[in-house]
Amino acid sequence: MKFSLAPQLVFYLSLLLDDLPHVHATRFPIQGRIGGFGDADTRSLNRLRSRASITATPDITNSGNTEYQTNITLGGAQFTVLMDTGSSDLTVTGTVPGAADTGKTASVNYAMGSTKGPVKTATLNFEGFTVEQQAFIEQPVDTSHPEGGGILGLGPSQASEVLATLGQNNGDPVLDRIFRQNLTTPNFLTVLLGRAGDPTDTFVGDITVGETVSPFDNITSQPKLPVKAAPSRGGQHWVTLLDKDGIIGPDGQHIVTPKKATGGQLAVLFDSGFTFPQVSKRIADAIYSRVPSANFVNVPAAGGNMWTLPCSTELNVSYIFANVTIPVHPLDTVTSAFHGPPDAEGNPTCVGAFQPLAEASDQDYDIILGMAFLRNAYMLINFGDFVDGAAQSVGDPYIQLLPLTDPAEAHADFVQVRMGGVDSSSSFHLLPAVVSPNDSNDDDGSDSGSSDNIKKYLPYIIAGSVAGGLILISLVLYAIFGGSGKRYRRLQDPAPAGLPGHHAPAPFQQYQPARRY
């Protein structure tokens, strides 16, 4: 992912281009060795393959849901690249044979780390798909950049540093080149990520260009979420708006996320490069702080402060986009990809995957949904007129999301993986909710005042309240006894209780996980 943040853990998703199944479309099937999960994954993959049309390519690796890698060929040399929808440039580490030097240099700052080097061009190959004179950054080898690595950015071309350096056409990112030289290829990318360690549906994933993955073709019928335009060229990413208070916490209630500038809607950046989604401290606390034995501590292996909690903690969280609810698998909400400090009995602890985001007031987003979320939603990104040089008549870019997680199946998975096959969820209860004094203004970064200020004006508040109460009583008595016989009418209808009924459910049986609070 491109742009600066305080150091956070970030990994980048990889993909591999396979043989073209159609003239007008390109498929990048993801498949391969999963670190640390054993042979059961291979058996589950074989079962799922017929369902998702995923083919085998043995040189793709997924290390425990934290890193996906694949091999590409650039100038005849092989590089292991990481796929990233949060950046827009191709970078490789080491020398590319026969590459043409443009005489320019460019650099890209990622969420963690950066790259800098000469801008060159060479022929790019993805097992049957060729892009001539593809521009890229050739990063010199050093202690932070091992030879043979790289990143392939799939973000909007407006954020490309190479394009800004070389100019239109010559500096276009890889996907722009594919769309421009194949006019019959629809201008969209789809991302389907699998989950290592899932006993039911274990697969690595599939990423396609110009076509959808069967049997999820109905993603094209999902609501089109407009891509939010950034005020500056370099800040453009795949960002859209979450519904107002569009996060349902473990207690089944909406997490209040005030955002005055956008009518209560948070701006969400989809980034396949983040292992852990990045949310505000308020949201992370709402998800994890009420779990008994939960602690907010530094987890060095994960690159920052995170909530740690017992690995058997089943938390059900959902996100809502355009009234479509997307449940998150509890294996993703509480992840075993990293472990926190042992608990008081010496047992290992797992970490909350939704990691508090450092303040980023200058960015055009509020939260970043990475791998742990994207494993629960098949994502389609239509580039629209974001393709460099495209006519405005092409249309505006948009994102579509198809829910993938069946809550009933996810519960059964969690019981098998984290509870040893014995469902003990009924004995788990959340702690009572604690409301912060400044809770209503947290996401806007404003402070409603300290308790000292409240005490200062407390006598006036009491006096005003008494006077207001007397006036209200007088009005009620007048309406009952002194009016013209008209019936009293409530000023407003009661607020609806529980979950709103208009949210479209996921296309699964209506299993409702127990709410323990």
Coordinates of N, CA and C in Angstrom, one line a residue, residues 186-407:
P186 N -13.1 -6.1 -20.4 CA -13.8 -5.2 -19.4 C -12.8 -4.6 -18.4
N187 N -13.0 -3.4 -18.1 CA -12.1 -2.7 -17.2 C -12.3 -3.0 -15.7
F188 N -12.3 -4.2 -15.3 CA -12.5 -4.5 -13.9 C -11.6 -5.6 -13.4
L189 N -11.3 -5.6 -12.1 CA -10.5 -6.5 -11.4 C -11.4 -7.2 -10.3
T190 N -11.2 -8.5 -10.1 CA -11.9 -9.1 -9.0 C -10.9 -9.8 -8.1
V191 N -11.2 -9.8 -6.8 CA -10.3 -10.3 -5.8 C -11.1 -11.3 -4.9
L192 N -10.7 -12.6 -4.9 CA -11.3 -13.6 -4.0 C -10.2 -14.2 -3.2
L193 N -10.2 -14.0 -1.9 CA -9.1 -14.5 -1.0 C -9.6 -15.6 -0.1
G194 N -8.8 -16.7 0.0 CA -9.1 -17.8 0.8 C -8.6 -17.7 2.2
R195 N -8.9 -18.6 3.0 CA -8.5 -18.6 4.5 C -7.8 -19.8 4.8
A196 N -6.5 -19.7 5.2 CA -5.7 -20.8 5.6 C -6.2 -21.3 7.0
G197 N -6.3 -22.6 7.2 CA -6.8 -23.1 8.5 C -8.3 -23.2 8.6
D198 N -9.0 -22.9 7.6 CA -10.5 -23.0 7.6 C -10.8 -24.5 7.3
P199 N -11.5 -25.2 8.2 CA -11.7 -26.7 7.9 C -12.7 -27.0 6.9
T200 N -13.5 -26.0 6.5 CA -14.6 -26.2 5.5 C -14.2 -25.7 4.1
D201 N -13.8 -24.5 4.0 CA -13.5 -23.9 2.7 C -12.1 -23.3 2.7
T202 N -11.1 -24.2 2.6 CA -9.7 -23.7 2.6 C -9.2 -23.7 1.2
F203 N -8.9 -22.5 0.7 CA -8.3 -22.3 -0.6 C -7.5 -21.0 -0.5
V204 N -6.6 -20.8 -1.5 CA -5.8 -19.6 -1.4 C -6.5 -18.4 -2.1
G205 N -7.2 -18.7 -3.2 CA -7.9 -17.6 -3.8 C -7.8 -17.5 -5.3
D206 N -8.4 -16.5 -5.8 CA -8.4 -16.2 -7.3 C -8.6 -14.8 -7.5
I207 N -7.8 -14.2 -8.4 CA -7.9 -12.8 -8.9 C -8.0 -12.8 -10.4
T208 N -9.0 -12.1 -10.9 CA -9.2 -12.1 -12.3 C -9.3 -10.7 -12.9
V209 N -9.0 -10.5 -14.1 CA -9.1 -9.3 -14.9 C -10.1 -9.5 -16.0
G210 N -11.2 -8.8 -15.9 CA -12.2 -8.8 -17.0 C -13.2 -9.9 -17.0
E211 N -13.2 -10.7 -15.9 CA -14.2 -11.8 -15.8 C -14.4 -12.1 -14.3
T212 N -15.5 -12.8 -14.0 CA -15.8 -13.1 -12.6 C -15.5 -14.6 -12.4
V213 N -15.4 -14.9 -11.1 CA -15.2 -16.3 -10.7 C -16.5 -17.0 -10.4
S214 N -16.7 -18.1 -11.1 CA -17.9 -19.0 -10.9 C -17.7 -19.7 -9.5
P215 N -18.7 -19.8 -8.7 CA -20.1 -19.5 -8.9 C -20.5 -18.2 -8.3
F216 N -19.6 -17.2 -8.3 CA -19.9 -15.9 -7.7 C -20.2 -14.8 -8.7
D217 N -20.7 -15.3 -9.9 CA -21.0 -14.3 -11.0 C -22.0 -13.3 -10.6
N218 N -22.9 -13.6 -9.6 CA -23.9 -12.6 -9.2 C -23.3 -11.4 -8.5
I219 N -22.0 -11.3 -8.3 CA -21.4 -10.1 -7.8 C -21.7 -8.9 -8.6
T220 N -21.9 -9.1 -9.9 CA -22.3 -7.9 -10.8 C -23.6 -7.4 -10.5
S221 N -24.5 -8.1 -9.7 CA -25.8 -7.6 -9.3 C -25.8 -6.9 -8.0
Q222 N -24.6 -6.9 -7.3 CA -24.6 -6.2 -6.0 C -24.5 -4.7 -6.2
P223 N -24.9 -4.0 -5.1 CA -24.9 -2.5 -5.2 C -23.5 -2.0 -5.7
K224 N -23.6 -1.0 -6.5 CA -22.3 -0.3 -7.0 C -22.0 0.8 -6.0
L225 N -20.8 0.6 -5.4 CA -20.4 1.6 -4.4 C -19.4 2.6 -5.1
P226 N -19.8 3.8 -5.2 CA -19.0 4.8 -5.9 C -17.6 5.0 -5.3
V227 N -16.6 5.0 -6.1 CA -15.2 5.3 -5.5 C -15.1 6.8 -5.2
K228 N -14.7 7.1 -4.0 CA -14.6 8.4 -3.5 C -13.4 9.1 -4.1
A229 N -13.6 10.2 -4.8 CA -12.5 10.9 -5.4 C -11.6 11.6 -4.4
A230 N -10.3 11.5 -4.5 CA -9.4 12.2 -3.6 C -9.1 13.6 -4.1
P231 N -8.9 14.5 -3.1 CA -8.6 15.9 -3.6 C -7.3 16.1 -4.3
S232 N -6.4 15.2 -4.1 CA -5.1 15.3 -4.8 C -4.8 14.1 -5.6
R233 N -4.0 14.2 -6.6 CA -3.7 13.1 -7.5 C -3.1 11.9 -6.8
G234 N -2.1 12.2 -6.0 CA -1.3 11.1 -5.3 C -2.1 10.4 -4.2
G235 N -3.2 11.0 -3.8 CA -4.0 10.4 -2.7 C -5.1 9.5 -3.1
Q236 N -5.2 9.2 -4.4 CA -6.4 8.4 -4.9 C -6.2 6.9 -4.6
H237 N -7.2 6.3 -4.0 CA -7.1 4.9 -3.7 C -8.5 4.4 -3.9
W238 N -8.7 3.1 -3.7 CA -10.0 2.5 -3.8 C -10.8 2.7 -2.5
V239 N -11.5 3.8 -2.4 CA -12.1 4.3 -1.2 C -13.6 4.4 -1.5
T240 N -14.5 3.9 -0.6 CA -15.9 4.2 -0.7 C -16.4 4.4 0.7
L241 N -17.7 4.6 0.8 CA -18.3 5.0 2.1 C -19.1 3.8 2.7
L242 N -18.8 3.6 4.0 CA -19.5 2.6 4.8 C -20.9 3.2 5.2
D243 N -21.9 2.4 5.4 CA -23.2 3.0 5.9 C -23.0 3.7 7.2
K244 N -23.9 4.6 7.5 CA -23.9 5.3 8.8 C -24.0 4.3 9.9
D245 N -23.0 4.4 10.9 CA -22.9 3.4 12.0 C -23.0 2.0 11.4
G246 N -22.2 1.7 10.3 CA -22.3 0.5 9.6 C -21.4 -0.6 10.1
I247 N -21.1 -0.7 11.4 CA -20.4 -1.8 11.9 C -21.2 -2.4 13.1
I248 N -21.5 -3.6 13.0 CA -22.2 -4.3 14.1 C -21.2 -5.1 15.0
G249 N -21.2 -4.7 16.2 CA -20.2 -5.3 17.1 C -20.6 -6.6 17.7
P250 N -19.8 -7.2 18.5 CA -20.1 -8.6 19.1 C -21.3 -8.7 19.9
D251 N -21.8 -7.6 20.4 CA -23.1 -7.6 21.2 C -24.3 -7.4 20.3
G252 N -24.1 -7.4 19.0 CA -25.3 -7.3 18.1 C -25.7 -5.9 17.9
Q253 N -25.1 -4.9 18.5 CA -25.5 -3.5 18.4 C -24.5 -2.8 17.4
H254 N -25.1 -1.7 16.8 CA -24.3 -0.9 15.9 C -23.2 -0.1 16.7
I255 N -22.0 -0.1 16.2 CA -21.0 0.7 16.8 C -21.1 2.2 16.3
V256 N -21.3 3.1 17.2 CA -21.5 4.5 16.8 C -20.2 5.1 16.3
T257 N -20.2 5.5 15.1 CA -19.0 6.0 14.4 C -19.3 7.4 13.8
P258 N -19.4 8.5 14.7 CA -19.8 9.8 14.1 C -18.8 10.3 13.2
K259 N -19.2 10.9 12.1 CA -18.3 11.5 11.1 C -19.1 12.6 10.5
K260 N -19.0 13.8 11.1 CA -19.9 14.9 10.6 C -19.6 15.3 9.2
A261 N -18.4 15.2 8.7 CA -18.1 15.7 7.4 C -18.8 14.9 6.3
T262 N -19.2 13.6 6.6 CA -19.8 12.7 5.6 C -21.1 12.2 6.0
G263 N -21.8 12.9 6.9 CA -23.1 12.5 7.3 C -23.1 11.2 8.1
G264 N -22.1 11.0 8.9 CA -22.0 9.8 9.7 C -21.4 8.6 9.0
Q265 N -21.0 8.7 7.8 CA -20.4 7.6 7.1 C -18.9 7.7 7.1
L266 N -18.2 6.5 7.4 CA -16.8 6.5 7.3 C -16.3 6.1 5.9
A267 N -15.2 6.7 5.6 CA -14.5 6.4 4.3 C -13.7 5.2 4.5
V268 N -13.9 4.2 3.6 CA -13.2 2.9 3.8 C -12.3 2.7 2.6
L269 N -11.0 2.4 2.9 CA -10.1 2.0 1.8 C -9.9 0.5 1.8
F270 N -10.1 -0.1 0.6 CA -9.9 -1.5 0.4 C -8.4 -1.8 0.0
D271 N -7.7 -2.5 0.8 CA -6.2 -2.7 0.5 C -5.9 -4.1 0.7
S272 N -5.6 -4.9 -0.4 CA -5.3 -6.3 -0.2 C -3.9 -6.5 0.4
G273 N -3.1 -5.4 0.5 CA -1.8 -5.4 1.1 C -1.7 -5.5 2.6
F274 N -2.8 -5.1 3.3 CA -2.8 -5.1 4.7 C -3.2 -6.5 5.3
T275 N -2.4 -7.1 6.1 CA -2.8 -8.3 6.8 C -3.9 -8.0 7.8
F276 N -3.7 -6.9 8.6 CA -4.6 -6.5 9.6 C -5.4 -5.3 9.2
P277 N -6.7 -5.3 9.1 CA -7.5 -4.1 8.9 C -7.1 -3.0 9.9
Q278 N -7.2 -1.8 9.5 CA -6.8 -0.6 10.3 C -8.1 0.2 10.6
V279 N -8.5 0.3 11.9 CA -9.7 1.0 12.3 C -9.3 2.0 13.4
S280 N -10.3 2.8 13.8 CA -10.0 3.8 14.8 C -10.0 3.0 16.2
K281 N -9.3 3.7 17.1 CA -9.2 3.1 18.5 C -10.6 2.8 19.0
R282 N -11.6 3.7 18.8 CA -12.9 3.6 19.2 C -13.5 2.3 18.7
I283 N -13.3 2.0 17.4 CA -13.9 0.8 16.9 C -13.2 -0.5 17.4
A284 N -11.9 -0.5 17.5 CA -11.2 -1.6 18.1 C -11.6 -1.9 19.5
D285 N -11.8 -0.8 20.3 CA -12.2 -1.0 21.7 C -13.6 -1.6 21.7
A286 N -14.5 -1.1 20.8 CA -15.9 -1.6 20.9 C -15.9 -3.1 20.5
I287 N -15.0 -3.6 19.7 CA -15.0 -5.0 19.4 C -14.3 -5.9 20.4
Y288 N -13.2 -5.4 21.0 CA -12.4 -6.3 21.9 C -12.4 -5.9 23.4
S289 N -12.6 -4.7 23.8 CA -12.4 -4.3 25.1 C -13.3 -4.9 26.2
R290 N -14.4 -5.4 25.7 CA -15.4 -6.0 26.7 C -15.2 -7.5 26.9
V291 N -14.1 -8.0 26.3 CA -13.8 -9.5 26.4 C -13.0 -9.6 27.7
P292 N -13.5 -10.5 28.6 CA -12.7 -10.8 29.9 C -11.3 -11.2 29.5
S293 N -10.3 -10.7 30.2 CA -8.9 -11.1 30.0 C -8.3 -10.4 28.8
A294 N -9.0 -9.6 28.1 CA -8.4 -8.9 27.0 C -7.5 -7.8 27.4
N295 N -6.4 -7.6 26.7 CA -5.4 -6.6 27.1 C -5.0 -5.8 25.8
F296 N -4.8 -4.5 25.9 CA -4.2 -3.7 24.8 C -2.8 -3.5 25.1
V297 N -1.9 -4.3 24.4 CA -0.5 -4.3 24.6 C 0.3 -4.2 23.3
N298 N 1.6 -4.0 23.4 CA 2.4 -4.0 22.2 C 2.7 -5.5 21.8
V299 N 2.5 -5.7 20.6 CA 2.8 -7.1 20.0 C 3.9 -6.8 19.0
P300 N 5.2 -7.0 19.4 CA 6.3 -6.7 18.5 C 6.2 -7.4 17.1
A301 N 5.8 -8.6 17.1 CA 5.8 -9.4 15.8 C 4.7 -8.8 14.9
A302 N 3.7 -8.1 15.4 CA 2.7 -7.5 14.6 C 2.9 -6.0 14.3
G303 N 3.9 -5.5 14.9 CA 4.3 -4.1 14.5 C 3.5 -3.0 15.2
G304 N 2.9 -3.3 16.4 CA 2.3 -2.2 17.1 C 1.4 -2.7 18.2
N305 N 0.6 -1.8 18.8 CA -0.3 -2.1 19.9 C -1.5 -2.8 19.3
M306 N -1.9 -3.9 20.0 CA -3.1 -4.6 19.5 C -3.8 -5.2 20.8
W307 N -5.1 -5.5 20.6 CA -5.8 -6.2 21.6 C -5.4 -7.7 21.6
T308 N -5.1 -8.2 22.7 CA -4.8 -9.7 22.8 C -5.9 -10.3 23.7
L309 N -6.3 -11.5 23.4 CA -7.4 -12.2 24.1 C -7.3 -13.7 24.0
P310 N -8.0 -14.4 24.8 CA -7.9 -15.9 24.6 C -8.3 -16.3 23.2
C311 N -7.6 -17.3 22.7 CA -7.8 -17.8 21.3 C -9.2 -18.4 21.1
S312 N -9.8 -18.8 22.2 CA -11.1 -19.4 22.1 C -12.3 -18.4 22.1
T313 N -11.9 -17.1 22.0 CA -12.9 -16.1 22.1 C -13.6 -15.9 20.7
E314 N -14.9 -16.2 20.6 CA -15.6 -16.1 19.3 C -16.3 -14.8 19.3
L315 N -15.9 -13.9 18.4 CA -16.6 -12.6 18.3 C -17.1 -12.5 16.8
N316 N -18.4 -12.1 16.8 CA -19.0 -12.0 15.5 C -19.2 -10.5 15.2
V317 N -18.6 -10.0 14.1 CA -18.7 -8.6 13.7 C -19.1 -8.6 12.2
S318 N -19.9 -7.5 11.9 CA -20.3 -7.4 10.5 C -20.1 -5.9 10.0
Y319 N -20.0 -5.7 8.7 CA -19.9 -4.4 8.1 C -21.0 -4.3 7.1
I320 N -21.5 -3.1 7.0 CA -22.7 -2.8 6.1 C -22.4 -1.8 5.1
F321 N -22.5 -2.2 3.8 CA -22.3 -1.3 2.7 C -23.6 -1.3 1.8
A322 N -24.2 -0.1 1.6 CA -25.4 0.0 0.8 C -26.5 -1.0 1.3
N323 N -26.7 -1.1 2.6 CA -27.7 -2.0 3.2 C -27.4 -3.5 3.0
V324 N -26.2 -3.8 2.5 CA -25.8 -5.2 2.4 C -24.8 -5.6 3.6
T325 N -25.2 -6.5 4.4 CA -24.4 -6.9 5.6 C -23.4 -8.0 5.3
I326 N -22.2 -7.7 5.6 CA -21.1 -8.6 5.4 C -20.5 -9.2 6.7
P327 N -20.9 -10.4 7.1 CA -20.4 -11.0 8.3 C -18.9 -11.3 8.2
V328 N -18.1 -11.1 9.2 CA -16.7 -11.4 9.3 C -16.5 -12.8 10.1
H329 N -15.8 -13.7 9.5 CA -15.6 -15.0 10.1 C -14.9 -14.8 11.5
P330 N -15.3 -15.4 12.5 CA -14.6 -15.2 13.8 C -13.2 -15.7 13.8
L331 N -12.8 -16.6 12.9 CA -11.4 -16.9 12.7 C -10.5 -15.7 12.2
D332 N -11.2 -14.8 11.6 CA -10.6 -13.6 11.1 C -10.6 -12.5 12.1
T333 N -11.7 -12.4 12.9 CA -11.8 -11.3 13.9 C -10.8 -11.5 15.0
V334 N -10.6 -12.7 15.4 CA -9.5 -13.0 16.4 C -8.6 -14.0 15.7
T335 N -7.4 -13.5 15.3 CA -6.5 -14.3 14.5 C -5.4 -15.0 15.3
S336 N -5.0 -16.2 14.8 CA -3.9 -16.9 15.4 C -2.6 -16.7 14.6
A337 N -2.7 -15.8 13.6 CA -1.5 -15.6 12.8 C -0.3 -15.1 13.6
F338 N -0.6 -14.3 14.6 CA 0.4 -13.9 15.6 C -0.2 -14.1 17.0
H339 N 0.7 -14.2 18.0 CA 0.3 -14.4 19.3 C 0.9 -13.3 20.2
G340 N 0.0 -12.9 21.2 CA 0.5 -11.9 22.1 C 1.2 -12.5 23.3
P341 N 1.5 -11.8 24.4 CA 2.1 -12.3 25.6 C 1.2 -13.4 26.2
P342 N 1.8 -14.4 26.8 CA 0.9 -15.4 27.5 C 0.1 -14.8 28.6
D343 N -1.1 -15.5 28.8 CA -1.9 -15.0 29.9 C -1.4 -15.4 31.3
A344 N -2.2 -15.1 32.3 CA -1.7 -15.4 33.7 C -1.4 -16.8 33.9
E345 N -2.0 -17.7 33.2 CA -1.8 -19.2 33.4 C -0.8 -19.7 32.4
G346 N -0.2 -18.8 31.6 CA 0.9 -19.2 30.7 C 0.4 -19.7 29.3
N347 N -0.9 -19.5 29.1 CA -1.5 -19.9 27.8 C -1.3 -18.9 26.8
P348 N -1.1 -19.3 25.5 CA -0.9 -18.3 24.4 C -2.1 -17.5 24.2
T349 N -2.0 -16.3 23.8 CA -3.1 -15.4 23.4 C -3.1 -15.1 22.0
C350 N -4.3 -14.9 21.4 CA -4.4 -14.5 20.0 C -4.6 -13.0 19.9
V351 N -4.6 -12.4 18.8 CA -4.7 -11.0 18.6 C -5.9 -10.6 17.9
G352 N -6.5 -9.4 18.2 CA -7.6 -8.9 17.5 C -7.1 -8.3 16.1
A353 N -7.7 -8.8 15.0 CA -7.2 -8.5 13.7 C -7.5 -7.0 13.3
F354 N -8.5 -6.4 13.9 CA -8.9 -5.1 13.6 C -8.1 -4.2 14.5
Q355 N -7.0 -3.7 13.9 CA -5.9 -3.0 14.6 C -6.1 -1.5 14.7
P356 N -5.9 -0.9 15.8 CA -6.1 0.6 15.9 C -5.2 1.3 14.9
L357 N -5.8 2.2 14.2 CA -5.1 3.0 13.2 C -4.5 4.3 13.8
A358 N -3.2 4.6 13.5 CA -2.6 5.8 13.9 C -3.3 7.0 13.3
E359 N -3.3 8.1 14.0 CA -4.0 9.3 13.5 C -3.5 9.6 12.1
A360 N -4.4 9.9 11.1 CA -4.0 10.2 9.8 C -5.0 11.2 9.2
S361 N -5.0 12.4 9.9 CA -6.0 13.4 9.6 C -5.8 14.0 8.2
D362 N -4.6 13.8 7.6 CA -4.4 14.3 6.2 C -4.7 13.3 5.2
Q363 N -5.3 12.2 5.5 CA -5.6 11.2 4.5 C -7.1 11.2 4.2
D364 N -7.5 10.7 3.0 CA -8.8 10.8 2.6 C -9.6 9.4 2.9
Y365 N -9.3 8.9 4.1 CA -10.0 7.7 4.5 C -10.0 7.6 6.0
D366 N -10.9 6.8 6.5 CA -11.0 6.6 8.0 C -10.5 5.3 8.5
I367 N -10.8 4.2 7.7 CA -10.4 2.9 8.0 C -9.9 2.2 6.8
I368 N -9.1 1.2 7.0 CA -8.5 0.4 5.9 C -8.9 -1.1 6.1
L369 N -9.6 -1.7 5.2 CA -10.1 -3.0 5.3 C -9.1 -3.9 4.4
G370 N -8.3 -4.7 5.1 CA -7.3 -5.5 4.4 C -7.7 -7.0 4.3
M371 N -6.7 -7.9 4.4 CA -7.0 -9.3 4.1 C -8.0 -9.9 5.0
A372 N -8.0 -9.6 6.4 CA -8.9 -10.2 7.3 C -10.3 -9.9 7.0
F373 N -10.6 -8.8 6.4 CA -12.0 -8.5 5.9 C -12.2 -9.1 4.5
L374 N -11.3 -8.9 3.6 CA -11.5 -9.3 2.2 C -11.6 -10.9 2.1
R375 N -11.2 -11.6 3.1 CA -11.5 -13.1 3.0 C -13.0 -13.3 3.2
N376 N -13.8 -12.3 3.5 CA -15.2 -12.5 3.8 C -16.1 -11.9 2.7
A377 N -15.5 -11.3 1.7 CA -16.3 -10.6 0.7 C -15.5 -10.7 -0.7
Y378 N -16.2 -11.2 -1.7 CA -15.6 -11.2 -3.0 C -15.7 -9.8 -3.5
M379 N -14.6 -9.2 -4.0 CA -14.6 -7.8 -4.4 C -14.4 -7.6 -5.9
L380 N -15.2 -6.8 -6.5 CA -15.0 -6.4 -7.9 C -14.7 -4.9 -7.9
I381 N -13.7 -4.5 -8.6 CA -13.3 -3.1 -8.7 C -13.4 -2.7 -10.2
N382 N -14.3 -1.9 -10.5 CA -14.5 -1.4 -11.9 C -13.7 -0.1 -12.0
F383 N -12.7 -0.1 -12.9 CA -11.8 1.1 -13.0 C -12.5 2.3 -13.7
G384 N -13.5 2.0 -14.5 CA -14.2 3.1 -15.1 C -13.2 4.0 -15.9
D385 N -13.4 5.3 -15.7 CA -12.6 6.3 -16.4 C -11.3 6.6 -15.6
F386 N -11.0 5.7 -14.6 CA -9.7 5.9 -13.9 C -8.5 5.3 -14.7
V387 N -8.8 4.6 -15.8 CA -7.8 4.1 -16.7 C -7.2 5.3 -17.4
D388 N -5.8 5.4 -17.3 CA -5.2 6.6 -17.9 C -5.5 6.7 -19.4
G389 N -6.0 7.9 -19.7 CA -6.4 8.2 -21.1 C -7.8 7.8 -21.5
A390 N -8.5 7.2 -20.6 CA -9.9 6.8 -20.9 C -10.8 8.0 -21.1
A391 N -11.8 7.8 -21.9 CA -12.8 8.9 -22.1 C -13.7 8.9 -21.0
Q392 N -14.3 10.1 -20.7 CA -15.2 10.3 -19.5 C -16.5 9.5 -19.7
S393 N -16.8 9.2 -21.0 CA -18.0 8.4 -21.3 C -17.9 7.0 -20.8
V394 N -16.7 6.5 -20.4 CA -16.6 5.2 -19.9 C -17.4 5.0 -18.6
G395 N -17.5 6.0 -17.9 CA -18.3 5.9 -16.6 C -17.4 6.0 -15.4
D396 N -18.0 6.3 -14.3 CA -17.2 6.5 -13.0 C -16.9 5.1 -12.4
P397 N -15.7 5.0 -11.7 CA -15.3 3.8 -11.1 C -16.2 3.4 -9.9
Y398 N -16.3 2.1 -9.6 CA -17.1 1.7 -8.5 C -16.6 0.4 -8.0
I399 N -17.1 0.0 -6.8 CA -16.7 -1.3 -6.1 C -18.0 -2.1 -5.8
Q400 N -17.9 -3.4 -6.0 CA -19.0 -4.2 -5.6 C -18.5 -5.3 -4.7
L401 N -19.3 -5.7 -3.7 CA -18.9 -6.6 -2.7 C -20.0 -7.7 -2.5
L402 N -19.6 -9.0 -2.6 CA -20.5 -10.1 -2.4 C -20.1 -10.8 -1.1
P403 N -21.0 -10.9 -0.1 CA -20.7 -11.6 1.1 C -20.4 -13.1 0.9
L404 N -19.4 -13.6 1.6 CA -19.0 -15.0 1.4 C -19.2 -15.8 2.6
T405 N -19.3 -15.2 3.8 CA -19.2 -16.0 5.1 C -20.6 -16.3 5.5
D406 N -20.9 -17.6 5.7 CA -22.1 -18.2 6.2 C -21.9 -18.2 7.8
P407 N -22.7 -17.4 8.5 CA -22.5 -17.4 10.0 C -22.6 -18.7 10.7

